[in-house]
PDB file of C-alpha atoms and ligand atoms in Angstrom:
ATOM      1  CA  MET A  12      11.899   1.708 -18.600  1.00 96.00           C
ATOM      2  CA  ILE A  13       8.233   2.405 -17.864  1.00 98.00           C
ATOM      3  CA  ARG A  14       5.976   0.015 -19.588  1.00 98.00           C
ATOM      4  CA  ILE A  15       2.739   1.309 -21.212  1.00 98.00           C
ATOM      5  CA  LYS A  16      -0.031  -1.221 -20.751  1.00 99.00           C
ATOM      6  CA  SER A  17      -1.966  -2.225 -23.842  1.00 98.00           C
ATOM      7  CA  PRO A  18      -5.968  -2.328 -23.566  1.00 98.00           C
ATOM      8  CA  SER A  19      -5.809  -6.165 -23.104  1.00 98.00           C
ATOM      9  CA  GLU A  20      -3.258  -5.866 -20.394  1.00 99.00           C
ATOM     10  CA  ILE A  21      -5.485  -3.119 -18.746  1.00 99.00           C
ATOM     11  CA  LYS A  22      -8.345  -5.531 -18.720  1.00 99.00           C
ATOM     12  CA  LYS A  23      -6.294  -8.144 -16.849  1.00 99.00           C
ATOM     13  CA  MET A  24      -5.042  -5.421 -14.472  1.00 99.00           C
ATOM     14  CA  LYS A  25      -8.488  -4.338 -13.591  1.00 99.00           C
ATOM     15  CA  ALA A  26      -9.519  -8.020 -12.892  1.00 99.00           C
ATOM     16  CA  ALA A  27      -6.320  -8.423 -10.575  1.00 99.00           C
ATOM     17  CA  GLY A  28      -7.020  -5.014  -8.859  1.00 99.00           C
ATOM     18  CA  LYS A  29     -10.590  -5.951  -8.164  1.00 99.00           C
ATOM     19  CA  LEU A  30      -9.766  -9.244  -6.616  1.00 99.00           C
ATOM     20  CA  ALA A  31      -7.081  -7.707  -4.463  1.00 99.00           C
ATOM     21  CA  ALA A  32      -9.665  -5.113  -3.263  1.00 99.00           C
ATOM     22  CA  GLU A  33     -12.097  -7.982  -2.635  1.00 99.00           C
ATOM     23  CA  VAL A  34      -9.569  -9.589  -0.340  1.00 99.00           C
ATOM     24  CA  LEU A  35      -9.388  -6.475   1.839  1.00 99.00           C
ATOM     25  CA  GLN A  36     -13.300  -6.397   2.006  1.00 99.00           C
ATOM     26  CA  TYR A  37     -13.501 -10.062   2.883  1.00 99.00           C
ATOM     27  CA  ILE A  38     -10.922  -9.920   5.625  1.00 98.00           C
ATOM     28  CA  GLN A  39     -12.471  -6.840   7.338  1.00 98.00           C
ATOM     29  CA  GLU A  40     -14.756  -8.844   9.617  1.00 98.00           C
ATOM     30  CA  TYR A  41     -11.800 -10.945  10.917  1.00 98.00           C
ATOM     31  CA  VAL A  42      -9.624  -8.023  11.713  1.00 99.00           C
ATOM     32  CA  ILE A  43     -10.715  -7.780  15.318  1.00 98.00           C
ATOM     33  CA  VAL A  44      -9.557  -7.846  18.973  1.00 98.00           C
ATOM     34  CA  GLY A  45      -8.244 -11.352  19.832  1.00 98.00           C
ATOM     35  CA  GLN A  46      -7.485 -12.368  16.281  1.00 98.00           C
ATOM     36  CA  ASN A  47      -3.911 -13.382  15.416  1.00 99.00           C
ATOM     37  CA  THR A  48      -2.080 -12.163  12.202  1.00 99.00           C
ATOM     38  CA  GLY A  49      -1.245 -15.688  11.305  1.00 99.00           C
ATOM     39  CA  GLU A  50      -4.908 -16.432  10.891  1.00 99.00           C
ATOM     40  CA  ILE A  51      -5.522 -13.341   8.838  1.00 99.00           C
ATOM     41  CA  ASP A  52      -2.767 -14.545   6.589  1.00 99.00           C
ATOM     42  CA  ARG A  53      -4.241 -17.998   6.375  1.00 99.00           C
ATOM     43  CA  LEU A  54      -7.762 -16.693   5.455  1.00 99.00           C
ATOM     44  CA  CYS A  55      -6.345 -14.265   2.859  1.00 99.00           C
ATOM     45  CA  HIS A  56      -4.290 -17.052   1.285  1.00 99.00           C
ATOM     46  CA  GLU A  57      -7.238 -19.354   0.973  1.00 99.00           C
ATOM     47  CA  PHE A  58      -9.598 -16.671  -0.477  1.00 99.00           C
ATOM     48  CA  ILE A  59      -6.978 -15.697  -3.068  1.00 99.00           C
ATOM     49  CA  VAL A  60      -6.189 -19.316  -4.082  1.00 99.00           C
ATOM     50  CA  ASN A  61      -9.949 -20.073  -4.297  1.00 99.00           C
ATOM     51  CA  ASN A  62     -10.293 -17.131  -6.705  1.00 98.00           C
ATOM     52  CA  GLY A  63      -7.690 -18.674  -9.088  1.00 98.00           C
ATOM     53  CA  ALA A  64      -4.811 -16.363  -8.157  1.00 99.00           C
ATOM     54  CA  ILE A  65      -1.586 -16.400  -6.401  1.00 99.00           C
ATOM     55  CA  PRO A  66      -0.499 -14.409  -3.437  1.00 99.00           C
ATOM     56  CA  ALA A  67       2.529 -12.379  -4.764  1.00 99.00           C
ATOM     57  CA  PRO A  68       4.423 -11.787  -1.589  1.00 99.00           C
ATOM     58  CA  LEU A  69       4.774 -15.522  -0.754  1.00 99.00           C
ATOM     59  CA  ASN A  70       8.416 -16.428  -1.403  1.00 98.00           C
ATOM     60  CA  TYR A  71       9.007 -13.020  -3.056  1.00 98.00           C
ATOM     61  CA  HIS A  72      12.732 -12.460  -2.255  1.00 98.00           C
ATOM     62  CA  GLY A  73      12.156 -15.039   0.432  1.00 98.00           C
ATOM     63  CA  PHE A  74       9.158 -13.475   2.132  1.00 98.00           C
ATOM     64  CA  PRO A  75       7.584 -16.159   4.251  1.00 98.00           C
ATOM     65  CA  LYS A  76       3.867 -15.373   4.075  1.00 99.00           C
ATOM     66  CA  SER A  77       1.166 -14.554   1.713  1.00 99.00           C
ATOM     67  CA  ILE A  78       0.287 -10.913   2.973  1.00 99.00           C
ATOM     68  CA  CYS A  79       1.883  -8.216   5.076  1.00 99.00           C
ATOM     69  CA  THR A  80       0.399  -7.329   8.379  1.00 99.00           C
ATOM     70  CA  SER A  81       1.979  -4.346  10.057  1.00 99.00           C
ATOM     71  CA  VAL A  82       0.819  -3.433  13.494  1.00 99.00           C
ATOM     72  CA  ASN A  83       1.165  -0.096  15.371  1.00 99.00           C
ATOM     73  CA  ASN A  84       4.870   0.989  14.968  1.00 99.00           C
ATOM     74  CA  ILE A  85       5.478  -1.318  12.232  1.00 99.00           C
ATOM     75  CA  VAL A  86       5.735   0.774   8.957  1.00 99.00           C
ATOM     76  CA  CYS A  87       5.518  -2.090   6.467  1.00 99.00           C
ATOM     77  CA  HIS A  88       6.490  -5.701   5.650  1.00 99.00           C
ATOM     78  CA  GLY A  89       5.260  -7.100   8.868  1.00 99.00           C
ATOM     79  CA  ILE A  90       5.220 -10.860   8.725  1.00 99.00           C
ATOM     80  CA  PRO A  91       2.072 -12.573   9.949  1.00 99.00           C
ATOM     81  CA  ASP A  92       2.361 -14.578  12.945  1.00 98.00           C
ATOM     82  CA  PRO A  93       0.026 -16.912  14.897  1.00 98.00           C
ATOM     83  CA  GLU A  94       1.558 -15.684  18.214  1.00 98.00           C
ATOM     84  CA  GLN A  95       0.847 -12.040  17.444  1.00 98.00           C
ATOM     85  CA  VAL A  96      -2.630 -11.146  18.870  1.00 99.00           C
ATOM     86  CA  LEU A  97      -4.508  -7.963  18.032  1.00 99.00           C
ATOM     87  CA  GLN A  98      -5.399  -5.847  21.096  1.00 98.00           C
ATOM     88  CA  ASP A  99      -8.006  -3.151  21.737  1.00 98.00           C
ATOM     89  CA  GLY A 100      -6.699   0.157  20.358  1.00 98.00           C
ATOM     90  CA  ASP A 101      -4.323  -1.304  17.916  1.00 99.00           C
ATOM     91  CA  ILE A 102      -4.002  -0.347  14.253  1.00 99.00           C
ATOM     92  CA  ILE A 103      -3.006  -2.796  11.539  1.00 99.00           C
ATOM     93  CA  ASN A 104      -2.247  -2.430   7.930  1.00 99.00           C
ATOM     94  CA  VAL A 105      -3.013  -5.515   5.765  1.00 99.00           C
ATOM     95  CA  ASP A 106      -1.234  -5.330   2.297  1.00 99.00           C
ATOM     96  CA  VAL A 107      -2.530  -7.589  -0.218  1.00 99.00           C
ATOM     97  CA  THR A 108      -1.033  -8.310  -3.702  1.00 99.00           C
ATOM     98  CA  VAL A 109      -2.398 -10.889  -5.956  1.00 99.00           C
ATOM     99  CA  ILE A 110      -1.262 -12.277  -9.407  1.00 99.00           C
ATOM    100  CA  LEU A 111      -4.270 -13.058 -11.580  1.00 99.00           C
ATOM    101  CA  ASP A 112      -3.759 -14.233 -15.240  1.00 98.00           C
ATOM    102  CA  GLY A 113      -0.200 -12.991 -15.080  1.00 98.00           C
ATOM    103  CA  TYR A 114      -0.825  -9.483 -13.681  1.00 99.00           C
ATOM    104  CA  HIS A 115      -0.513  -7.879 -10.283  1.00 99.00           C
ATOM    105  CA  GLY A 116      -3.001  -6.020  -8.213  1.00 99.00           C
ATOM    106  CA  ASP A 117      -1.582  -4.337  -5.092  1.00 99.00           C
ATOM    107  CA  THR A 118      -3.689  -2.488  -2.249  1.00 99.00           C
ATOM    108  CA  SER A 119      -3.608  -2.041   1.469  1.00 99.00           C
ATOM    109  CA  LYS A 120      -5.578  -0.403   4.174  1.00 98.00           C
ATOM    110  CA  THR A 121      -5.047   0.275   7.874  1.00 99.00           C
ATOM    111  CA  TYR A 122      -7.844  -1.126  10.155  1.00 99.00           C
ATOM    112  CA  MET A 123      -8.534   0.168  13.593  1.00 98.00           C
ATOM    113  CA  ILE A 124      -9.066  -2.538  16.294  1.00 98.00           C
ATOM    114  CA  GLY A 125     -11.790  -1.823  18.925  1.00 98.00           C
ATOM    115  CA  ASP A 126     -11.475   1.572  20.722  1.00 98.00           C
ATOM    116  CA  VAL A 127      -8.710   3.595  19.215  1.00 98.00           C
ATOM    117  CA  LYS A 128      -7.684   6.902  20.701  1.00 98.00           C
ATOM    118  CA  GLU A 129      -8.736  10.097  18.831  1.00 98.00           C
ATOM    119  CA  SER A 130      -5.178  10.986  17.717  1.00 98.00           C
ATOM    120  CA  THR A 131      -4.772   7.459  16.293  1.00 98.00           C
ATOM    121  CA  LYS A 132      -8.045   7.879  14.445  1.00 98.00           C
ATOM    122  CA  LEU A 133      -6.838  11.089  12.930  1.00 99.00           C
ATOM    123  CA  LEU A 134      -3.549   9.531  11.879  1.00 99.00           C
ATOM    124  CA  VAL A 135      -5.404   6.764   9.972  1.00 99.00           C
ATOM    125  CA  GLU A 136      -8.000   9.065   8.356  1.00 99.00           C
ATOM    126  CA  ARG A 137      -5.434  11.642   7.294  1.00 99.00           C
ATOM    127  CA  THR A 138      -3.175   8.846   5.888  1.00 99.00           C
ATOM    128  CA  GLU A 139      -6.100   7.700   3.595  1.00 99.00           C
ATOM    129  CA  ASN A 140      -6.762  11.403   2.673  1.00 99.00           C
ATOM    130  CA  ALA A 141      -3.026  11.754   1.839  1.00 99.00           C
ATOM    131  CA  MET A 142      -3.177   8.750  -0.420  1.00 99.00           C
ATOM    132  CA  MET A 143      -6.278  10.238  -2.176  1.00 99.00           C
ATOM    133  CA  ARG A 144      -4.566  13.788  -2.680  1.00 99.00           C
ATOM    134  CA  GLY A 145      -1.702  11.888  -4.332  1.00 99.00           C
ATOM    135  CA  ILE A 146      -3.959   9.907  -6.528  1.00 99.00           C
ATOM    136  CA  GLN A 147      -5.993  12.959  -7.513  1.00 99.00           C
ATOM    137  CA  ALA A 148      -2.831  14.579  -8.798  1.00 98.00           C
ATOM    138  CA  ILE A 149      -2.520  12.023 -11.637  1.00 99.00           C
ATOM    139  CA  LYS A 150      -3.211  13.077 -15.219  1.00 98.00           C
ATOM    140  CA  PRO A 151      -1.465  12.709 -18.467  1.00 98.00           C
ATOM    141  CA  ASN A 152       1.206  15.161 -19.276  1.00 98.00           C
ATOM    142  CA  SER A 153       1.536  16.095 -15.496  1.00 98.00           C
ATOM    143  CA  PHE A 154       4.803  15.172 -13.804  1.00 98.00           C
ATOM    144  CA  LEU A 155       4.848  12.198 -11.570  1.00 99.00           C
ATOM    145  CA  TYR A 156       6.272  14.403  -8.736  1.00 99.00           C
ATOM    146  CA  GLU A 157       2.862  16.159  -8.489  1.00 99.00           C
ATOM    147  CA  VAL A 158       1.701  12.969  -6.534  1.00 99.00           C
ATOM    148  CA  GLY A 159       4.385  13.377  -3.847  1.00 99.00           C
ATOM    149  CA  LYS A 160       4.023  17.179  -3.759  1.00 99.00           C
ATOM    150  CA  SER A 161       0.210  16.877  -3.086  1.00 99.00           C
ATOM    151  CA  ILE A 162       1.019  14.257  -0.318  1.00 99.00           C
ATOM    152  CA  GLU A 163       3.551  16.397   1.277  1.00 98.00           C
ATOM    153  CA  LYS A 164       1.534  19.590   1.117  1.00 98.00           C
ATOM    154  CA  TYR A 165      -1.308  17.943   2.899  1.00 98.00           C
ATOM    155  CA  VAL A 166       0.652  15.816   5.479  1.00 98.00           C
ATOM    156  CA  ASN A 167       3.035  18.741   6.609  1.00 98.00           C
ATOM    157  CA  LYS A 168      -0.170  20.564   7.961  1.00 98.00           C
ATOM    158  CA  PHE A 169      -0.416  17.889  10.803  1.00 98.00           C
ATOM    159  CA  GLY A 170       3.317  17.782  11.695  1.00 98.00           C
ATOM    160  CA  TYR A 171       3.493  14.029  10.591  1.00 98.00           C
ATOM    161  CA  SER A 172       6.465  12.613   8.712  1.00 98.00           C
ATOM    162  CA  ILE A 173       6.444  10.844   5.354  1.00 99.00           C
ATOM    163  CA  VAL A 174       8.552   7.618   5.029  1.00 99.00           C
ATOM    164  CA  ARG A 175      11.465   8.206   2.618  1.00 98.00           C
ATOM    165  CA  ASP A 176      13.059   4.859   2.242  1.00 98.00           C
ATOM    166  CA  TYR A 177       9.938   3.097   0.685  1.00 98.00           C
ATOM    167  CA  GLY A 178       7.806   4.245  -2.012  1.00 98.00           C
ATOM    168  CA  GLY A 179       5.204   3.315  -4.695  1.00 99.00           C
ATOM    169  CA  HIS A 180       6.052   1.607  -7.805  1.00 99.00           C
ATOM    170  CA  GLY A 181       5.162   0.676 -11.393  1.00 99.00           C
ATOM    171  CA  ILE A 182       3.170  -2.680 -11.540  1.00 99.00           C
ATOM    172  CA  GLY A 183       2.131  -5.026 -14.136  1.00 99.00           C
ATOM    173  CA  LYS A 184       3.530  -8.477 -15.029  1.00 98.00           C
ATOM    174  CA  ASP A 185       6.145  -7.646 -12.391  1.00 98.00           C
ATOM    175  CA  PHE A 186       5.298  -6.775  -8.788  1.00 98.00           C
ATOM    176  CA  HIS A 187       7.762  -3.917  -8.736  1.00 98.00           C
ATOM    177  CA  GLU A 188       8.364  -2.072 -12.018  1.00 98.00           C
ATOM    178  CA  ASP A 189       9.628   1.397 -12.938  1.00 98.00           C
ATOM    179  CA  PRO A 190       8.956   4.166 -11.935  1.00 98.00           C
ATOM    180  CA  HIS A 191       9.741   4.460  -8.249  1.00 98.00           C
ATOM    181  CA  VAL A 192       6.947   6.836  -6.807  1.00 99.00           C
ATOM    182  CA  TYR A 193       8.066   9.112  -4.074  1.00 99.00           C
ATOM    183  CA  HIS A 194       5.463  10.334  -1.562  1.00 99.00           C
ATOM    184  CA  PHE A 195       7.322  13.615  -1.245  1.00 99.00           C
ATOM    185  CA  TYR A 196       8.424  16.098  -3.747  1.00 99.00           C
ATOM    186  CA  THR A 197      11.616  15.329  -5.666  1.00 98.00           C
ATOM    187  CA  PRO A 198      12.984  16.181  -9.036  1.00 98.00           C
ATOM    188  CA  ALA A 199      13.824  12.599  -9.349  1.00 98.00           C
ATOM    189  CA  ASN A 200      10.114  12.096 -10.267  1.00 98.00           C
ATOM    190  CA  ARG A 201      10.079  14.537 -13.033  1.00 98.00           C
ATOM    191  CA  ILE A 202       8.513  11.927 -15.368  1.00 98.00           C
ATOM    192  CA  ARG A 203       5.733  12.799 -17.723  1.00 98.00           C
ATOM    193  CA  LEU A 204       2.730  10.754 -17.015  1.00 98.00           C
ATOM    194  CA  LYS A 205       1.120   8.965 -20.051  1.00 98.00           C
ATOM    195  CA  PRO A 206      -2.023   7.084 -20.531  1.00 98.00           C
ATOM    196  CA  GLY A 207      -1.517   3.364 -19.968  1.00 98.00           C
ATOM    197  CA  MET A 208       0.998   3.732 -17.121  1.00 99.00           C
ATOM    198  CA  VAL A 209       0.013   1.831 -13.972  1.00 99.00           C
ATOM    199  CA  PHE A 210       1.602   2.385 -10.680  1.00 99.00           C
ATOM    200  CA  THR A 211       0.921   2.352  -6.951  1.00 99.00           C
ATOM    201  CA  VAL A 212       0.302   5.276  -4.605  1.00 99.00           C
ATOM    202  CA  GLU A 213       1.004   3.976  -1.034  1.00 99.00           C
ATOM    203  CA  PRO A 214       2.190   6.598   1.411  1.00 99.00           C
ATOM    204  CA  MET A 215       3.507   5.508   4.954  1.00 99.00           C
ATOM    205  CA  ILE A 216       2.889   8.192   7.445  1.00 99.00           C
ATOM    206  CA  ILE A 217       4.446   8.488  10.794  1.00 99.00           C
ATOM    207  CA  GLU A 218       3.153  10.460  13.891  1.00 98.00           C
ATOM    208  CA  GLY A 219       6.776  10.975  14.915  1.00 98.00           C
ATOM    209  CA  ASP A 220      10.087  11.099  13.039  1.00 98.00           C
ATOM    210  CA  PHE A 221      10.674   9.705   9.422  1.00 98.00           C
ATOM    211  CA  GLU A 222      13.413   7.399  10.294  1.00 98.00           C
ATOM    212  CA  VAL A 223      12.837   3.654   9.986  1.00 99.00           C
ATOM    213  CA  ILE A 224      14.708   0.534  10.803  1.00 98.00           C
ATOM    214  CA  THR A 225      14.646  -2.971   9.280  1.00 98.00           C
ATOM    215  CA  SER A 226      14.707  -5.914  11.769  1.00 98.00           C
ATOM    216  CA  GLN A 227      18.192  -7.656  11.967  1.00 98.00           C
ATOM    217  CA  THR A 228      16.248 -10.697  13.259  1.00 97.00           C
ATOM    218  CA  ASP A 229      13.722 -11.457  10.326  1.00 98.00           C
ATOM    219  CA  GLY A 230      15.336  -9.168   7.720  1.00 98.00           C
ATOM    220  CA  TRP A 231      11.765  -7.878   6.759  1.00 98.00           C
ATOM    221  CA  THR A 232       9.858  -6.012   9.615  1.00 99.00           C
ATOM    222  CA  VAL A 233      10.334  -2.150   9.093  1.00 99.00           C
ATOM    223  CA  THR A 234       9.537  -0.052  12.213  1.00 99.00           C
ATOM    224  CA  THR A 235       9.757   3.453  13.157  1.00 99.00           C
ATOM    225  CA  LYS A 236      13.021   4.312  14.838  1.00 98.00           C
ATOM    226  CA  ASP A 237      11.320   6.255  17.636  1.00 98.00           C
ATOM    227  CA  ASN A 238       8.537   3.555  17.986  1.00 98.00           C
ATOM    228  CA  SER A 239       5.855   6.007  17.208  1.00 98.00           C
ATOM    229  CA  LEU A 240       2.678   4.956  15.443  1.00 98.00           C
ATOM    230  CA  THR A 241       2.454   4.736  11.609  1.00 99.00           C
ATOM    231  CA  ALA A 242      -0.351   4.123   9.018  1.00 99.00           C
ATOM    232  CA  GLN A 243      -0.578   3.257   5.329  1.00 99.00           C
ATOM    233  CA  PHE A 244      -3.058   3.014   2.500  1.00 99.00           C
ATOM    234  CA  GLU A 245      -2.424   1.742  -0.946  1.00 99.00           C
ATOM    235  CA  HIS A 246      -4.123   1.672  -4.418  1.00 99.00           C
ATOM    236  CA  THR A 247      -2.931   0.605  -7.873  1.00 99.00           C
ATOM    237  CA  VAL A 248      -3.787   3.420 -10.342  1.00 99.00           C
ATOM    238  CA  LEU A 249      -3.986   3.546 -14.121  1.00 99.00           C
ATOM    239  CA  VAL A 250      -3.248   6.872 -16.008  1.00 99.00           C
ATOM    240  CA  THR A 251      -6.144   7.425 -18.440  1.00 98.00           C
ATOM    241  CA  PRO A 252      -6.456   9.887 -21.188  1.00 98.00           C
ATOM    242  CA  LYS A 253      -8.714  12.154 -18.942  1.00 98.00           C
ATOM    243  CA  GLY A 254      -6.932  11.565 -15.550  1.00 98.00           C
ATOM    244  CA  TYR A 255      -6.763   8.428 -13.589  1.00 99.00           C
ATOM    245  CA  GLU A 256      -8.675   5.241 -12.614  1.00 99.00           C
ATOM    246  CA  ILE A 257      -8.229   3.338  -9.396  1.00 99.00           C
ATOM    247  CA  LEU A 258      -7.919  -0.361 -10.322  1.00 99.00           C
ATOM    248  CA  THR A 259      -8.058  -1.775  -6.748  1.00 99.00           C
ATOM    249  CA  LYS A 260     -11.779  -1.193  -6.216  1.00 98.00           C
ATOM    250  CA  VAL A 261     -14.528  -3.789  -5.627  1.00 98.00           C
TER     251      VAL A 261
HETATM  252  N1  MF3 B 310       2.905  -5.116  -1.070  1.00 92.18           N
HETATM  253  C1  MF3 B 310       4.156  -4.379  -0.782  1.00 92.18           C
HETATM  254  C2  MF3 B 310       4.133  -3.228  -1.690  1.00 92.18           C
HETATM  255  O1  MF3 B 310       3.176  -2.457  -1.584  1.00 92.18           O
HETATM  256  C3  MF3 B 310       5.296  -5.196  -1.071  1.00 92.18           C
HETATM  257  C4  MF3 B 310       5.411  -6.455  -0.183  1.00 92.18           C
HETATM  258  S1  MF3 B 310       6.888  -7.197  -0.614  1.00 92.18           S
HETATM  259  C5  MF3 B 310       6.928  -8.439   0.526  1.00 92.18           C
HETATM  260  O2  MF3 B 310       4.855  -2.997  -2.601  1.00 92.18           O
HETATM  261  F1  MF3 B 310       7.802  -9.254   0.130  1.00 92.18           F
HETATM  262  F2  MF3 B 310       7.174  -7.925   1.651  1.00 92.18           F
HETATM  263  F3  MF3 B 310       5.640  -9.075   0.515  1.00 92.18           F
HETATM  264 CO1   CO B 311       1.289  -3.432  -1.296  1.00 92.18          CO
HETATM  265 CO1   CO B 312       2.961  -1.750  -3.479  1.00 92.18          CO
END
């Protein structure tokens, strides 16, 4: 069941979305060569709590940290670790979800560390473009599958793959609500968009093959099967009477 948010709920989701976006802005200057992902987690945790919110990932189905940090061939759900130090040429997705006044805001971006090679820059830029293409397909009475269709059409041009095992999601009082948002075309998303729906668009794009593996060791870390690079961007988006509004903006 897809929940339609009321005007008062939308107001709270805008505040949660803004705070989540502010976390990504705040952390930017610390996401540098020599930094460890444990410290990035600690700084984000502190910022979120100081702003009266709760980091949603912490203890979510047993997740041990407050944000996800996914480096290079890690697709998503990377666990911050003080022993994991960022190197020149790395890319890292920082995924932040806050709960403010009972409502979630979920956003992520991929940062480039130091001197990144040209093909990697292109992967990151095109992944952000892919997210925006998906978001721009959102309007009332359209089908949700237009989001995935737009992403797929754009990404296929470059020979990249789209992760199939993870997608976007409705969001509100709960972290993950209906609907599941596929980042490729599927009739499973033949759902009519209505004003007041709120969901994330968060494509994970791989330079190589689409297949992914979940760590048997920690039960969370998802990597590309062929160990190729992967990038992701995420926004929380509201369907409006005229189109859409990105809620995770500063
Ligand atoms: N923020 C992720 C998403 O975009 C979910 C992370 S769940 C966690 O849906 F438990 F790994 F934190
Ligand atoms: Co997220
Ligand atoms: Co999400």
